[in-house]
Structures are given as structure tokens and as C-alpha cells.
Coordinates of C-alpha atoms in Angstrom, one line a residue:
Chain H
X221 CA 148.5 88.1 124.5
X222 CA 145.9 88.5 127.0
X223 CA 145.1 91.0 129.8
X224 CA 145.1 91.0 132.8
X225 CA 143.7 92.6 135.8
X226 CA 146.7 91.2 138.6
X227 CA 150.2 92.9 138.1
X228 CA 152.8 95.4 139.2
X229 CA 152.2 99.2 138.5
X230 CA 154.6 101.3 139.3
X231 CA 154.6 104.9 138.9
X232 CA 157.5 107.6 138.4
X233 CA 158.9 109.2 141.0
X234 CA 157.2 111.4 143.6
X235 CA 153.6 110.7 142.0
X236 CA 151.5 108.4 143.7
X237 CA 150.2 105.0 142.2
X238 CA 146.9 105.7 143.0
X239 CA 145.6 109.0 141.1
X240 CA 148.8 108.8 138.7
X241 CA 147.4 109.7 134.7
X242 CA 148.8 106.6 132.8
X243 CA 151.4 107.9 131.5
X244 CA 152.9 108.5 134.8
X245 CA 153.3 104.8 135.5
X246 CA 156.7 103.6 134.7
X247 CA 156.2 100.3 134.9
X248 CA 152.7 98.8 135.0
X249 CA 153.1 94.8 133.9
X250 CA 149.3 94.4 132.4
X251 CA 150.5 96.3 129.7
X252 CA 152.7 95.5 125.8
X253 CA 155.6 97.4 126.0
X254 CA 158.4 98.5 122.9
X255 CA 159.9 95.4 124.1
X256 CA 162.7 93.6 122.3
X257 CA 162.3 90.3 120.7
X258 CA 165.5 90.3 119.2
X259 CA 168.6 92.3 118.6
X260 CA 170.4 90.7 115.7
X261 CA 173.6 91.3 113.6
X262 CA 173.3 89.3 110.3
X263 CA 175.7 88.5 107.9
X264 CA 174.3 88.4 105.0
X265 CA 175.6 86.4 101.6
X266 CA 172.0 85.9 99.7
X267 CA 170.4 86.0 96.5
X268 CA 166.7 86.7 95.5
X269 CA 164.7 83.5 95.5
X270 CA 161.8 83.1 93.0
X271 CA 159.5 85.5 94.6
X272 CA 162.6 87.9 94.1
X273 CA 163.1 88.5 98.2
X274 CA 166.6 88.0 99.7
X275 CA 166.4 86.5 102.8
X276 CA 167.8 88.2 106.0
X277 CA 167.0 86.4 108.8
X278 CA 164.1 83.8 110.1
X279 CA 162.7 85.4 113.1
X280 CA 160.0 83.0 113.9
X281 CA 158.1 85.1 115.9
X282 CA 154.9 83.5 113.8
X283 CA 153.4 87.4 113.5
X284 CA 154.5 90.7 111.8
X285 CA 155.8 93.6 114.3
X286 CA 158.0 96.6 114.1
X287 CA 161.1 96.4 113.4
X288 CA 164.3 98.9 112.7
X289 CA 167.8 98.2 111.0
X290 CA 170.3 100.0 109.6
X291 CA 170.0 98.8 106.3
X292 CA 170.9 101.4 103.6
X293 CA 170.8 100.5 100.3
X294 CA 169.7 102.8 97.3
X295 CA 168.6 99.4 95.2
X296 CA 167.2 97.6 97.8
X297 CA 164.7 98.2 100.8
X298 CA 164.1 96.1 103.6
X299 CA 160.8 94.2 105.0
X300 CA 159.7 92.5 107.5
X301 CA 156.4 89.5 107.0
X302 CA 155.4 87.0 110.1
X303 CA 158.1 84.5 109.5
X304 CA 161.4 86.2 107.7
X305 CA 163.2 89.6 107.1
X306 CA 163.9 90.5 103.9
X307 CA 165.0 92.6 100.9
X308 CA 163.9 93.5 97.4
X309 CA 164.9 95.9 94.9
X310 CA 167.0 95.7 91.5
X311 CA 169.6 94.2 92.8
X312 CA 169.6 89.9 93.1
X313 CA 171.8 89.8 95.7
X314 CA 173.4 91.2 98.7
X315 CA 176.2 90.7 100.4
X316 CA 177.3 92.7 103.9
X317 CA 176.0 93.1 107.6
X318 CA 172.7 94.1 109.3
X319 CA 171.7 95.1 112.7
X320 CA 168.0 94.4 113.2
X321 CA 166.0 95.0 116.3
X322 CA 162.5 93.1 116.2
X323 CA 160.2 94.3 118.3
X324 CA 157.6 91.6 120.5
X325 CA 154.3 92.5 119.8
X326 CA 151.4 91.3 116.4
X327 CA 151.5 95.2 115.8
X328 CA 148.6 94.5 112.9
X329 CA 146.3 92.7 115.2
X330 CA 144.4 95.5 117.1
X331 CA 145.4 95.5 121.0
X332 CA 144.4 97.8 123.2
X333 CA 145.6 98.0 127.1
X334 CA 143.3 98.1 130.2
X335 CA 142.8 101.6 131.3
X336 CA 143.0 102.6 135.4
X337 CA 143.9 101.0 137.8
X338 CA 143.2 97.4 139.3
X339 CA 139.6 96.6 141.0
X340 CA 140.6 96.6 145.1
X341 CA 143.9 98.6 143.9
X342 CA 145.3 99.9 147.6
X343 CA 149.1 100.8 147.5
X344 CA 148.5 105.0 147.7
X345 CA 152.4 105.5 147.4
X346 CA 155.5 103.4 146.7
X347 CA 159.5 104.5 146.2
X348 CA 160.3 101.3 145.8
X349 CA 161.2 100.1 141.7
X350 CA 163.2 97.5 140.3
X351 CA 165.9 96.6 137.8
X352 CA 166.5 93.3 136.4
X353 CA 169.6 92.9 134.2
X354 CA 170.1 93.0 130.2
X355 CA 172.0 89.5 129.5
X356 CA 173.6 91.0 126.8
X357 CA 175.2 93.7 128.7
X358 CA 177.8 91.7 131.4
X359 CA 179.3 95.0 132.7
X360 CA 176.6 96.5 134.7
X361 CA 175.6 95.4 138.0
X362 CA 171.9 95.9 139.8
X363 CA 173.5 98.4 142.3
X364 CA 175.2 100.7 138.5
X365 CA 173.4 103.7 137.5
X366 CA 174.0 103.0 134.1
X367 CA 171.2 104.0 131.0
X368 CA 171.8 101.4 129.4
X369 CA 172.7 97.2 130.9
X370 CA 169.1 96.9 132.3
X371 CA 165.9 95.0 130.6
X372 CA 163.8 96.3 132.9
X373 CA 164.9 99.3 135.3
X374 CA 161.8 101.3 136.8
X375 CA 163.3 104.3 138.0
X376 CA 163.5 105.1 134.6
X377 CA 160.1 105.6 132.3
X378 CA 159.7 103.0 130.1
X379 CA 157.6 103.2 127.6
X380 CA 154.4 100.6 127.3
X381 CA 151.7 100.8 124.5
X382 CA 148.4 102.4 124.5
X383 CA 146.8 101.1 121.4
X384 CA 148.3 99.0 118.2
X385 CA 146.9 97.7 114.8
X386 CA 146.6 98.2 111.0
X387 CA 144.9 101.0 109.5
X388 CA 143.8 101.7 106.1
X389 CA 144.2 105.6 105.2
X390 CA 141.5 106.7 102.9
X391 CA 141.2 103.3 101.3
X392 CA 138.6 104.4 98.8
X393 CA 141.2 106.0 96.7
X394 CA 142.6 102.7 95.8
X395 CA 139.5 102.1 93.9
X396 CA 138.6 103.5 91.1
X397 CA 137.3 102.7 87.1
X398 CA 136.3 104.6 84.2
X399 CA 133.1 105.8 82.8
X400 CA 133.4 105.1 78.7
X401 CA 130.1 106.3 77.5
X402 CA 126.6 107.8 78.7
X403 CA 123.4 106.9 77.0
X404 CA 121.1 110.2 77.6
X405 CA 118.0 108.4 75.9
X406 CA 118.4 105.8 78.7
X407 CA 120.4 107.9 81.7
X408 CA 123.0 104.5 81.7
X409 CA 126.5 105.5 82.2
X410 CA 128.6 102.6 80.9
X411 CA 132.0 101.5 82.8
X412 CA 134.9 99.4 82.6
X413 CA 137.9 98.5 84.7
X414 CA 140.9 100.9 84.9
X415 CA 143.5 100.0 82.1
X416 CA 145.9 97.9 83.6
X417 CA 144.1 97.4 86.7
X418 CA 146.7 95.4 88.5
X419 CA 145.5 95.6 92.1
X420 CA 143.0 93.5 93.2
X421 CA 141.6 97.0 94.3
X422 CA 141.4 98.3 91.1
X423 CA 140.0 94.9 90.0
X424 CA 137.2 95.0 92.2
X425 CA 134.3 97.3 90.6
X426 CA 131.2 96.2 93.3
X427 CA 130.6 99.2 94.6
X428 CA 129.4 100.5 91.1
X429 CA 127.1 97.3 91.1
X430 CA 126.3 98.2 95.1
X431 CA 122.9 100.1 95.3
X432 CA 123.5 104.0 97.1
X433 CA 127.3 103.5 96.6
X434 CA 128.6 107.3 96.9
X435 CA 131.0 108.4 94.6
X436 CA 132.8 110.9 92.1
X437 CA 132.8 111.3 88.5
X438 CA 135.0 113.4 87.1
X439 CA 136.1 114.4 83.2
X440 CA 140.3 113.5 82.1
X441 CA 142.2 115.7 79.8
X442 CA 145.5 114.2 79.1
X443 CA 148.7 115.9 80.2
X444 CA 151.8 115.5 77.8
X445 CA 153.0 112.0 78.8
X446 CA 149.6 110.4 79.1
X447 CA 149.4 112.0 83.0
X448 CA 145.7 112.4 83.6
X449 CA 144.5 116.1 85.1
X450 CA 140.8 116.7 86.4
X451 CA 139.2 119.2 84.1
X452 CA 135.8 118.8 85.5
X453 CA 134.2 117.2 88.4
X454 CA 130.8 116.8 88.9
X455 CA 131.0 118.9 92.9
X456 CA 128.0 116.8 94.0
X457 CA 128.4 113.1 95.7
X458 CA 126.6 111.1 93.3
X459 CA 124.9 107.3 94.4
X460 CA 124.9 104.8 92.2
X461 CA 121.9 102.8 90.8
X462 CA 122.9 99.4 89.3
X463 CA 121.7 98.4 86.1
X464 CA 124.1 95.8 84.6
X465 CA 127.3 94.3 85.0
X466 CA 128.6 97.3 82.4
X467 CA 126.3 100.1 83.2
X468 CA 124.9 102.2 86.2
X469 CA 122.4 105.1 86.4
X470 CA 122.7 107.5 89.2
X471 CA 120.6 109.2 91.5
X472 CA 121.2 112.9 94.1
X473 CA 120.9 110.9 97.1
X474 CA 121.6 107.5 98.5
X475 CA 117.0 107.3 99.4
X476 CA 117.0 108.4 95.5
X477 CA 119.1 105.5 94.7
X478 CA 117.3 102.6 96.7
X479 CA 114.3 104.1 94.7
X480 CA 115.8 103.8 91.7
X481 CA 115.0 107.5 90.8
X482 CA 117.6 108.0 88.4
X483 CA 119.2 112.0 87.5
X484 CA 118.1 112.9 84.0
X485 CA 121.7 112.9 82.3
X486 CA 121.0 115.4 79.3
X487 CA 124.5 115.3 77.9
X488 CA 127.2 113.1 77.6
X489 CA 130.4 114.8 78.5
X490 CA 133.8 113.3 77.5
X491 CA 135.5 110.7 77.8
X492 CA 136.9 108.5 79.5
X493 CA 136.0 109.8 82.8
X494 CA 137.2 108.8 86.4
X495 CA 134.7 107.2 88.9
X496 CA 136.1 106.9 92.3
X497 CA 134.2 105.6 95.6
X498 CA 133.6 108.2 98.0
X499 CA 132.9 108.0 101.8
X500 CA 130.1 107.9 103.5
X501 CA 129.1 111.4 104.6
X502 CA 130.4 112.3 108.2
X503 CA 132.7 109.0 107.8
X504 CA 136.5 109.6 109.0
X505 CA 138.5 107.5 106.4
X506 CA 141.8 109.3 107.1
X507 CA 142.0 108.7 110.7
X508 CA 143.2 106.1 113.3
X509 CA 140.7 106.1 116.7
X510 CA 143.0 105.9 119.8
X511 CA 141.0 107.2 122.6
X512 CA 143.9 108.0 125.0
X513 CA 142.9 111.0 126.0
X514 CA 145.7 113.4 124.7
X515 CA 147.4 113.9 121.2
X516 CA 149.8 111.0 121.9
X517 CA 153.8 109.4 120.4
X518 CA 152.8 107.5 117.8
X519 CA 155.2 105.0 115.8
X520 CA 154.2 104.0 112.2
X521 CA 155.2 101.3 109.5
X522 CA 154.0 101.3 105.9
X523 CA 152.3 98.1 105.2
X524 CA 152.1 96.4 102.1
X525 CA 150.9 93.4 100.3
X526 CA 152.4 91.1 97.2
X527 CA 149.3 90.8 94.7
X528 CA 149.3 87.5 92.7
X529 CA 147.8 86.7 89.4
X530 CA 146.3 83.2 88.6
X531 CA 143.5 84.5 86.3
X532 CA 141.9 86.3 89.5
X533 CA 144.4 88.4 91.3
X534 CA 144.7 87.4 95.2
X535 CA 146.3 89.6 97.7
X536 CA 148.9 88.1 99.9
X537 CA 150.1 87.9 103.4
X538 CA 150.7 91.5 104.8
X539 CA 154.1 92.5 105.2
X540 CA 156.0 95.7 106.5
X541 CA 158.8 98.0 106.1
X542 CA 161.1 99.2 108.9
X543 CA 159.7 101.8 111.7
X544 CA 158.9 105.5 109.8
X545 CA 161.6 107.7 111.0
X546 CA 159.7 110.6 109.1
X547 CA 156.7 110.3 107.0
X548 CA 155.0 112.0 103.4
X549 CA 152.3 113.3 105.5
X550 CA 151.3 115.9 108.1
X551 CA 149.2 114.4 111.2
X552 CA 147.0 116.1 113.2
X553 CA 146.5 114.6 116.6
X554 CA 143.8 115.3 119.5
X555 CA 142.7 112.9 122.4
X556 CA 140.8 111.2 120.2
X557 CA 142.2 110.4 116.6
X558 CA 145.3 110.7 114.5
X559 CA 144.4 112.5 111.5
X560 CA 146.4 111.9 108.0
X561 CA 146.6 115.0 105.8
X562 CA 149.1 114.2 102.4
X563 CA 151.7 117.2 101.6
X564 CA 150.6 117.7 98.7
X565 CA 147.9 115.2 97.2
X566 CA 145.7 113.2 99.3
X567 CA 147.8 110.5 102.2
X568 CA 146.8 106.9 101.1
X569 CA 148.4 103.9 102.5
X570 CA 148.4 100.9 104.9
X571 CA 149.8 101.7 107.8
X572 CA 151.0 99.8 111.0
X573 CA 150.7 102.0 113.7
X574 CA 151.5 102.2 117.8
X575 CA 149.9 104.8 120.1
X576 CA 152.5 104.9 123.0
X577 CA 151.0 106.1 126.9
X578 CA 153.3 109.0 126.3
X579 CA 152.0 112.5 125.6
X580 CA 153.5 114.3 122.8
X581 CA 152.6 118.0 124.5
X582 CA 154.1 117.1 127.8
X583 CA 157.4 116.6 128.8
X584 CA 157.2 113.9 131.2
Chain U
X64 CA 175.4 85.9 139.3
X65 CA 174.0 84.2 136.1
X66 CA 172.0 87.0 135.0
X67 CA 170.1 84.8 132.5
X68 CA 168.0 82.9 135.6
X69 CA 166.5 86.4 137.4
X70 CA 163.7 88.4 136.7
X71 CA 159.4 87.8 136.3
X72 CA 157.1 86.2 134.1
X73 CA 153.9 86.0 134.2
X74 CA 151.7 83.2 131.9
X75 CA 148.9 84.5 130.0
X76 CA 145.7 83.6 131.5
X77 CA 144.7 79.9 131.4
X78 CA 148.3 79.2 129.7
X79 CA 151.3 77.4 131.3
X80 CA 154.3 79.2 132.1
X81 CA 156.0 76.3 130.2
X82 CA 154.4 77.7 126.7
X83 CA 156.9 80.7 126.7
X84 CA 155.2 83.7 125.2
X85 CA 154.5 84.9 128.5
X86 CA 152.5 87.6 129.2
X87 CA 154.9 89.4 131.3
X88 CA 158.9 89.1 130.9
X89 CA 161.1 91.2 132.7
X90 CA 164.4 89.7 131.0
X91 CA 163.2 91.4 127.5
X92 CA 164.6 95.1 126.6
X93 CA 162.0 97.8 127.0
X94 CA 162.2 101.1 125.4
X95 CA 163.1 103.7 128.6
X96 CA 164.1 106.9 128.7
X97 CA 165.8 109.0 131.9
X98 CA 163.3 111.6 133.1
X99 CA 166.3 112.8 135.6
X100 CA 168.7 113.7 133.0
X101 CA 170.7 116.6 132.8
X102 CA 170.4 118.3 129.9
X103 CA 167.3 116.8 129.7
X104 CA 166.4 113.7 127.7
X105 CA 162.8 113.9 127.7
X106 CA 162.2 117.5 126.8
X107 CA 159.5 120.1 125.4
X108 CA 160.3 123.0 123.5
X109 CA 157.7 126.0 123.0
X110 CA 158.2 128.8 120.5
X111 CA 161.0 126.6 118.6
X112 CA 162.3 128.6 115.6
X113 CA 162.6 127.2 112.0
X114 CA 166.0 129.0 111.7
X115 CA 167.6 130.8 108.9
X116 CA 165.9 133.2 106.5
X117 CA 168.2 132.1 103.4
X118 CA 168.2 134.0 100.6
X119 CA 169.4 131.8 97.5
X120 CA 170.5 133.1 94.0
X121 CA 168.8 131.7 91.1
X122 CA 170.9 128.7 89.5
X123 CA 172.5 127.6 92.7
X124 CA 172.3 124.0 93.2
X125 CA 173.2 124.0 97.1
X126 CA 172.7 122.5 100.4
X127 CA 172.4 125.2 103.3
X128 CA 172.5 123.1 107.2
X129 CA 172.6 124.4 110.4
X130 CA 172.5 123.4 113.8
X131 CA 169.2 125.3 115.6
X132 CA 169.8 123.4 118.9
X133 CA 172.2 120.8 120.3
X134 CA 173.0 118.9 124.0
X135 CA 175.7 116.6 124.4
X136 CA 173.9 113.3 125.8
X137 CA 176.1 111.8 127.5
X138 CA 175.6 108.5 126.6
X139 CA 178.0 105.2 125.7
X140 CA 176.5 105.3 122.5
X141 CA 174.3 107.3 119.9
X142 CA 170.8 106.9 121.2
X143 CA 167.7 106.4 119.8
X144 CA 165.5 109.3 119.9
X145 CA 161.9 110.2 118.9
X146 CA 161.5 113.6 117.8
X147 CA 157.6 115.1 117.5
X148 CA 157.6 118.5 115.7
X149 CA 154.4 120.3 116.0
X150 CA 153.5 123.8 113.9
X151 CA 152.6 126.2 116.1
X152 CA 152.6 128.7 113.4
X153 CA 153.9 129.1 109.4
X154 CA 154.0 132.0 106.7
X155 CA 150.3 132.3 105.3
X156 CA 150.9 130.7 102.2
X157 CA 151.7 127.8 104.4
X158 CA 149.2 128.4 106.9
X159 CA 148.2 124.3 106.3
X160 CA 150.6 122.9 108.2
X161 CA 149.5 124.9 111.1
X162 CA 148.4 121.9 114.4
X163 CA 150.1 118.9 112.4
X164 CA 152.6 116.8 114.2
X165 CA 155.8 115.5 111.6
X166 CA 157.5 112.6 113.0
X167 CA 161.4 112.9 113.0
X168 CA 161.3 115.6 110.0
X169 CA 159.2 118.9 109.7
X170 CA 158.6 119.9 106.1
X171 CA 158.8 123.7 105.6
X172 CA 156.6 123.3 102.5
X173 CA 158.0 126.3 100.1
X174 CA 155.4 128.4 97.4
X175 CA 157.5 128.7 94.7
X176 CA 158.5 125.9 92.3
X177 CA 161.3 125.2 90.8
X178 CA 163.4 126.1 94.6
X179 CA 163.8 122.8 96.1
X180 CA 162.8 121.9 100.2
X181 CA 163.1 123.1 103.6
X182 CA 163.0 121.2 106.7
X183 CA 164.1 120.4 110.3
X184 CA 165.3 117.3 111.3
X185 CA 166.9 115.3 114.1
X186 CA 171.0 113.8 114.4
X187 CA 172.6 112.0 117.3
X188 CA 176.6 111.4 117.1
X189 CA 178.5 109.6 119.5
X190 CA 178.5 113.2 121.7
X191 CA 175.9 115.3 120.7
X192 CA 172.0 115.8 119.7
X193 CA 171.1 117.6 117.7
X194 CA 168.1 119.3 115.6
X195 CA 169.2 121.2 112.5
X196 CA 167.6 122.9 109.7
X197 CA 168.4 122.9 106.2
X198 CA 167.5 124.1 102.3
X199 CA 168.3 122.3 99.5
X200 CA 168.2 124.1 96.0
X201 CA 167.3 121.8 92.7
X202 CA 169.2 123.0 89.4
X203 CA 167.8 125.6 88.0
X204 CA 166.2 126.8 91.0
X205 CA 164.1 130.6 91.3
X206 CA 165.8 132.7 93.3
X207 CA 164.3 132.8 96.6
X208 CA 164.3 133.8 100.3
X209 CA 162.9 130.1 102.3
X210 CA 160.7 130.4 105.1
X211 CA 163.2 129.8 108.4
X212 CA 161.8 131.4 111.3
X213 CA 158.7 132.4 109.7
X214 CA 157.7 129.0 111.2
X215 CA 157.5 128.2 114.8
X216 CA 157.0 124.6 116.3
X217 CA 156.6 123.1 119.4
X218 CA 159.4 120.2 119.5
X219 CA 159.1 117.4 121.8
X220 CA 162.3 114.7 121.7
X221 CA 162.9 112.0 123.8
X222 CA 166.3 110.3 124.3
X223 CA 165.6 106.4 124.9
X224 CA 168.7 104.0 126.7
X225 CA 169.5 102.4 124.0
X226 CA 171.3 102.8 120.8
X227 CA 170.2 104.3 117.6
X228 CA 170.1 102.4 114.4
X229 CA 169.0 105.4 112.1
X230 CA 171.4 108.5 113.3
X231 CA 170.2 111.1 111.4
X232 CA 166.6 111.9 109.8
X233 CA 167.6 114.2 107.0
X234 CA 166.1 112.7 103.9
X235 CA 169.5 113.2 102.3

């Protein structure tokens, strides 16, 4: 979808077009709306095929969007990819009805709408609106004043969309490995992949061969039931000097590090120990940039991929869950960024996300 | 009136209106919501107390609910709502939480382990909206007085015309 800078903007009532904060435009066509792609009741009768996924319903829409149902299972959940909607869980099959509404929009591809107004823009004032009728609603008329019956009906606010995409909350703690040894007559720290590494993630150990990589090492004790707890942690951001495909030294600063001026390591610790990437100083990993220009409504989906294992793992095609109706995490918003903060550990996930032109500290 | 045949489109730039996908397409539902509704439906609520102080006996596996605010909608249906829950202020064990939105649910994180969890949360019914708060104690649980109106939020909801597929966002 493209923008555009012709179109019909339309604001709410008694506010003028012209001068009118975005979010006081009802109806202004350049922009994606929470529009409806389809509103669906399924029968379903359906057992998991080989990649164990029941199969809802074939939307088509050729991209993955939001999407709600009222689907309740406590064995199965359901999901959403660019061609199908789905369920998985313990159970192999499912029998009953959903309702699913799909929404009309790529929500992972990043989007965001035109801001002000159209160049030559000259309409100071308008009461004028319009309504054009729901098909799937045959008892409402254009002259009803009825919520409900209408696609489009501008003298009520509908809601279009500011900004949508995928984002990647603090993405470095998917990554980590352990340290299985340190050589203190050579400074080398040895590594190695974390057991069962079965992400490609936790496959993927370049950034401890990546000169001036910053990251943390820190010493495991074992809880009862093989839980790992930090006992120590080495407070400083250490950057990492390459030495081998097994081994790294490390340095106190990333300039150290491209010198190759290696700490003096003068005892060995215990082991194993965790390494973890860390982020680039001043670098926000926990936030989504919207730029709206107030702590906005924002709609989220969890995100998720199938990894797949010939020899080298490969992650697959993204694919999402239903709309959040509440989320594991607190989120602080300003007029610039939505902030992730976990409830009690650090928030990680893949998130599909939409910043609506609705403020979340005003009413209307 | 064949009410499939009226409305706008508008082609993308340098596409065909004959490619569908249109840029534009007045016949597809939009999320809305009435800005002229009374009781409100698009509504801010400063000062927004998390309710009850409860004080719950040790051993008491229980679930504690009540209704902290309610409006009848008057809509054909349950409606979909969004339902923003900012703290404005918590107890100072919890002073964390303090400037973070919660979408549909506010956790009313407790101190004190093994208790169970606090929270506010949003329900729509075929009349009524309404936000309640609740405590639900684990087995085994300390004996304990929760937080309730120790917290104070900022609640922003927003009633949209059409109907709701979730009802409720208690995570029970």
C-alpha cells in the first residue's frame, strides 16, 4: 500500500480541518485504518497435519496482520501466518466453531502514514461527513443512527493507524553461550554453545568471534533442579577480542579491543559461566520508535517463528498469535517511544505492534 | 438499494483500480467509536482507585472480585473495547510500576510471596461495562492485606461499534 497525498480528510465535529491535531480527523482516506478484511465463522472438523498445525481457515490475504477470535482452548492456541489460520497444542484435533476477524493491513512490514495536511490543502471548515453501508448488516439505512450497520460512518471517530511493524524487544537476550575454561598464562577464555542450543539464536555464537562485541560474563551456581542463579557477574561491559573459533580474550573498552589490548585475567573463576551479548552503550533495545507526538493506543501481537533442523537450523516464516488483550509487561509510553519493562525479569519477545492516531491521555 | 455497489476506492498510485487491493475502500469495516455517547464511550478517568484493601487469612485459597466502575452501553451487542490503565501512583514497594501503561489488565504486583495476584481488568456483557478488581489467593497463601487503593491509575477505555470477541480480560 502506497501513500498518497490526494484524499478526503475529515475531521470530528466542531474542529476545523485545517489546524485539527491528527487525531482529530475522523476520517482522513491517505491513511491504514483497523479495517476488516474478513469477519469469519468457521466450522472447524480438522486434524494436525505433519507440521502438527490444524488448519482454520485459508485467508489469502498473501501477508500476516492482526487478527482476534474467540478461540478458547486450554490445549490449543491459535495463530495466524500470511496464508492460513491455525492451531497447535497437545491436542491432534479439533472439532467446533470460530469467529475470526482479520484485519487488512502487512502489520510486520513497517508503515508509517503521512503527517499534516495535503500541499494546497484549502477547506478551513466542513460539517459535512459520510456513511456508506456494512453489507453484512441489511437493517440499517444511511438516514439510521445506529453504532453499528455502517463500514464507513464519519460522524463517528474511526480509528486509522499511525505507525505499524515488527519489533524485536531486547533481542540480545536470545543469545547467549558459555565460557568452559580460562587460560590465565594466555588471558584466552574458552566457549562453547549453550547445551541444547535449539534456536538458531542460541546457535549463532558470532558475536564472540566479532571484534569490540560488548557483553556479560557472569559465574552459575546450580539451583535444585538444574535452574541456573547468577552468583557473580563481572559489573563491567566487557568487549571481546577474537582469538579462535573456541576461544576469546577480552579487553575494558570496545578502542581496547580493536587494539587487541587484552585484560590480564589472573584467576579463573568457575565454571561454566554465562556470556550474553550486551547493547551498545546509549542503544534502546527495549523500545519501539513511533514519533507521534503523544504517548499513544497501541495494539500488540506476539510473534513467533518455527525453527527447522536439517543439520543447520533455519528459522521460518514469521507467524502470530491473536491481538494481546493484556500483556506480561509494563510499557512506558512518551511522544516518542514505547518502552518494555518485564514484571518481574527482563520483557523479551517479538512483537507485532500498531500505534493508533489516538491518544491514550486524552479523551477524544 | 444493493448496498454491495456504493461507496469509494481509490487505486494505489500507478495501479489499476481493476487489481483490487485498493488503496482506499469505503465498503471495508473500520474500527469507530461514538465520541457523542452518553455515558460516554470514549472516556478518561483521573485519580482511578485500585479498590478494596482485602485482608486475607493465611490458608485461604480464594477469589475476591468487585465491580470499581460500570455503565450500561447501550449497545445491540457486547462491544469491543480497549482499555489503557496508566499508574499514577502505587505503595512504595511497588513504586516501579509508577508511569507504565498495562493494556486491558493492570497488575497490582504484591511483596509478599506465597499470596497470589492482584489486578484490574475490563468486562463487557450484553448491558453493562465494566472494570473490576480482583485477588486471587494460591494454597497455602501468607496472610495478607493486598494493595487496593494504595494504587491509583489513570484509566482511559474506549467503546468501539462493533462486537467484542474477547468479553472479559481477567486472566482467569
Amino acid at each position: 500500500m502506497e501513500d498518497s497525498d490526494m484524499g478526503i480528510i475529515i475531521a470530528q465535529q466542531g474542529t476545523p480541518v485545517a489546524g485539527s491535531a491528527d487525531y482529530q480527523r475522523v476520517y482522513d482516506s491517505r491513511r491504514r485504518f483497523m479495517e476488516l478484511a474478513f469477519r469469519r465463522e468457521v466450522a472447524v472438523d480438522a486434524s494436525a497435519d505433519a507440521a502438527g498445525r490444524i488448519i482454520v481457515f485459508r485467508h489469502g490475504l498473501g501477508f500476516v496482520s492482526m487478527f482476534e477470535s474467540d478461540f478458547k482452548d486450554p490445549d490449543l492456541s491459535i495463530f495466524m501466518d500470511k496464508e492460513v489460520v491455525f492451531l497447535r497444542g497437545s491436542k491432534s484435533h479439533y472439532q467446533g466453531t470460530i469467529t475470526l476477524r482479520i484485519y487488512n493491513f502487512p502489520v510486520l512490514e513497517e508503515y508509517t502514514a503521512v503527517k499534516g495536511l495535503p500541499e494546497g490543502f484549502s477547506s478551513p471548515r466542513s460539517e459535512i461527513g459520510a456513511k456508506f453501508l456494512d453489507t453484512d448488516n441489511p437493517g440499517v439505512d444511511v438516514g439510521d443512527n445506529w453504532p453499528v450497520g455502517f463500514s464507513v460512518d464519519t460522524t463517528k471517530k474511526i480509528l486509522s493507524i499511525h505507525k505499524h511493524g515488527f519489533a524485536s524487544i531486547n533481542p540480545r537476550y536470545r543469545y547467549s553461550a558459555r565460557a568452559t575454561a580460562i587460560d590465565t598464562a594466555t588471558d584466552t577464555i574458552t566457549f562453547s554453545a549453550t547445551p541444547g542450543a535449539d534456536t538458531t539464536e542460541l546457535r549463532d555464537l558470532s558475536w564472540l568471534q566479532t571484534a569490540g562485541t560488548p557483553i556479560v560474563y557472569s559465574s552459575l551456581t546450580a539451583m535444585p533442579g538444574g535452574m541456573p542463579i547468577v552468583d557473580s557477574i563481572i559489573s563491567a561491559t566487557l568487549y571481546v577480542i577474537p582469538v579462535s573459533s573456541t576461544t576469546f580474550k577480552v579487553a575494558y573498552s570496545r578502542a581496547q579491543a580493536l587494539a587487541g589490548n587484552a585484560i590480564d585475567l589472573t584467576s579463573a573463576g568457575s565454571f561454566p559461566a554465562y556470556l550474553r551479548p550486551q547493547a551498545e552503550p546509549g542503544e534502546m533495545t527495549d523500545a519501539i520508535f513511533h514519533d507521534v507526538g503523544y504517548p499513544p493506543t497501541f495494539l500488540l501481537a506476539q510473534v513467533y517463528y518455527d525453527t527447522t533442523s536439517n543439520g543447520v537450523l533455519t528459522k521460518g516464516e514469521p507467524y502470530v498469535g491473536p491481538m494481546i488483550e493484556r500483556i506480561q509487561a509494563r510499557v512506558a509510553a512518551d511522544s516518542r517511544y514505547l518502552t518494555f519493562h518485564g514484571v518481574q525479569s527482563v520483557f523479551i519477545a517479538y512483537l507485532a505492534y500498531v500505534i493508533l492516531k489516538d491518544p491514550a491521555e486524552l479523551a477524544r | 438499494m444493493n448496498r454491495g455497489t456504493y461507496g469509494m476506492a481509490a487505486a494505489k498510485r500507478g495501479h489499476d483500480m481493476s487489481e483490487g487491493d485498493w488503496l482506499n475502500d469505503t465498503s471495508k469495516v473500520k474500527w469507530s467509536a461514538d465520541l457523542e455517547r452518553d455515558p460516554k464511550h470514549v472516556l478518561i478517568m483521573e485519580n482511578f482507585r485500585g479498590g478494596t484493601k482485602w485482608t486475607i487469612p493465611a490458608n485461604t485459597p480464594t477469589r475476591y472480585i468487585e465491580t470499581l466502575y460500570a455503565i450500561r452501553h447501550g449497545m445491540p451487542f457486547p462491544p469491543k473495547f480497549l482499555c489503557y490503565f496508566y499508574a499514577r501512583d502505587a505503595p512504595s514497594a511497588q513504586v516501579g510500576a509508577v508511569g507504565q501503561y498495562m493494556i486491558g489488565y493492570a497488575y497490582m504486583l504484591t511483596n509478599a510471596f506465597p499470596m497470589g495476584e492482584e489486578g484490574i481488568f475490563c468486562e463487557v456483557d450484553d448491558e453493562w461495562f465494566y472494570i473490576k478488581h480482583y485477588v486471587e489467593t494460591v494454597a497455602g497463601n501468607s496472610a495478607n492485606t493486598f494493595y487496593g487503593s494504595d494504587y491509583n491509575f489513570r484509566v482511559r477505555y474506549m467503546l468501539l461499534n462493533q462486537p467484542a470477541l474477547v468479553k472479559s480480560t481477567a486472566p482467569f
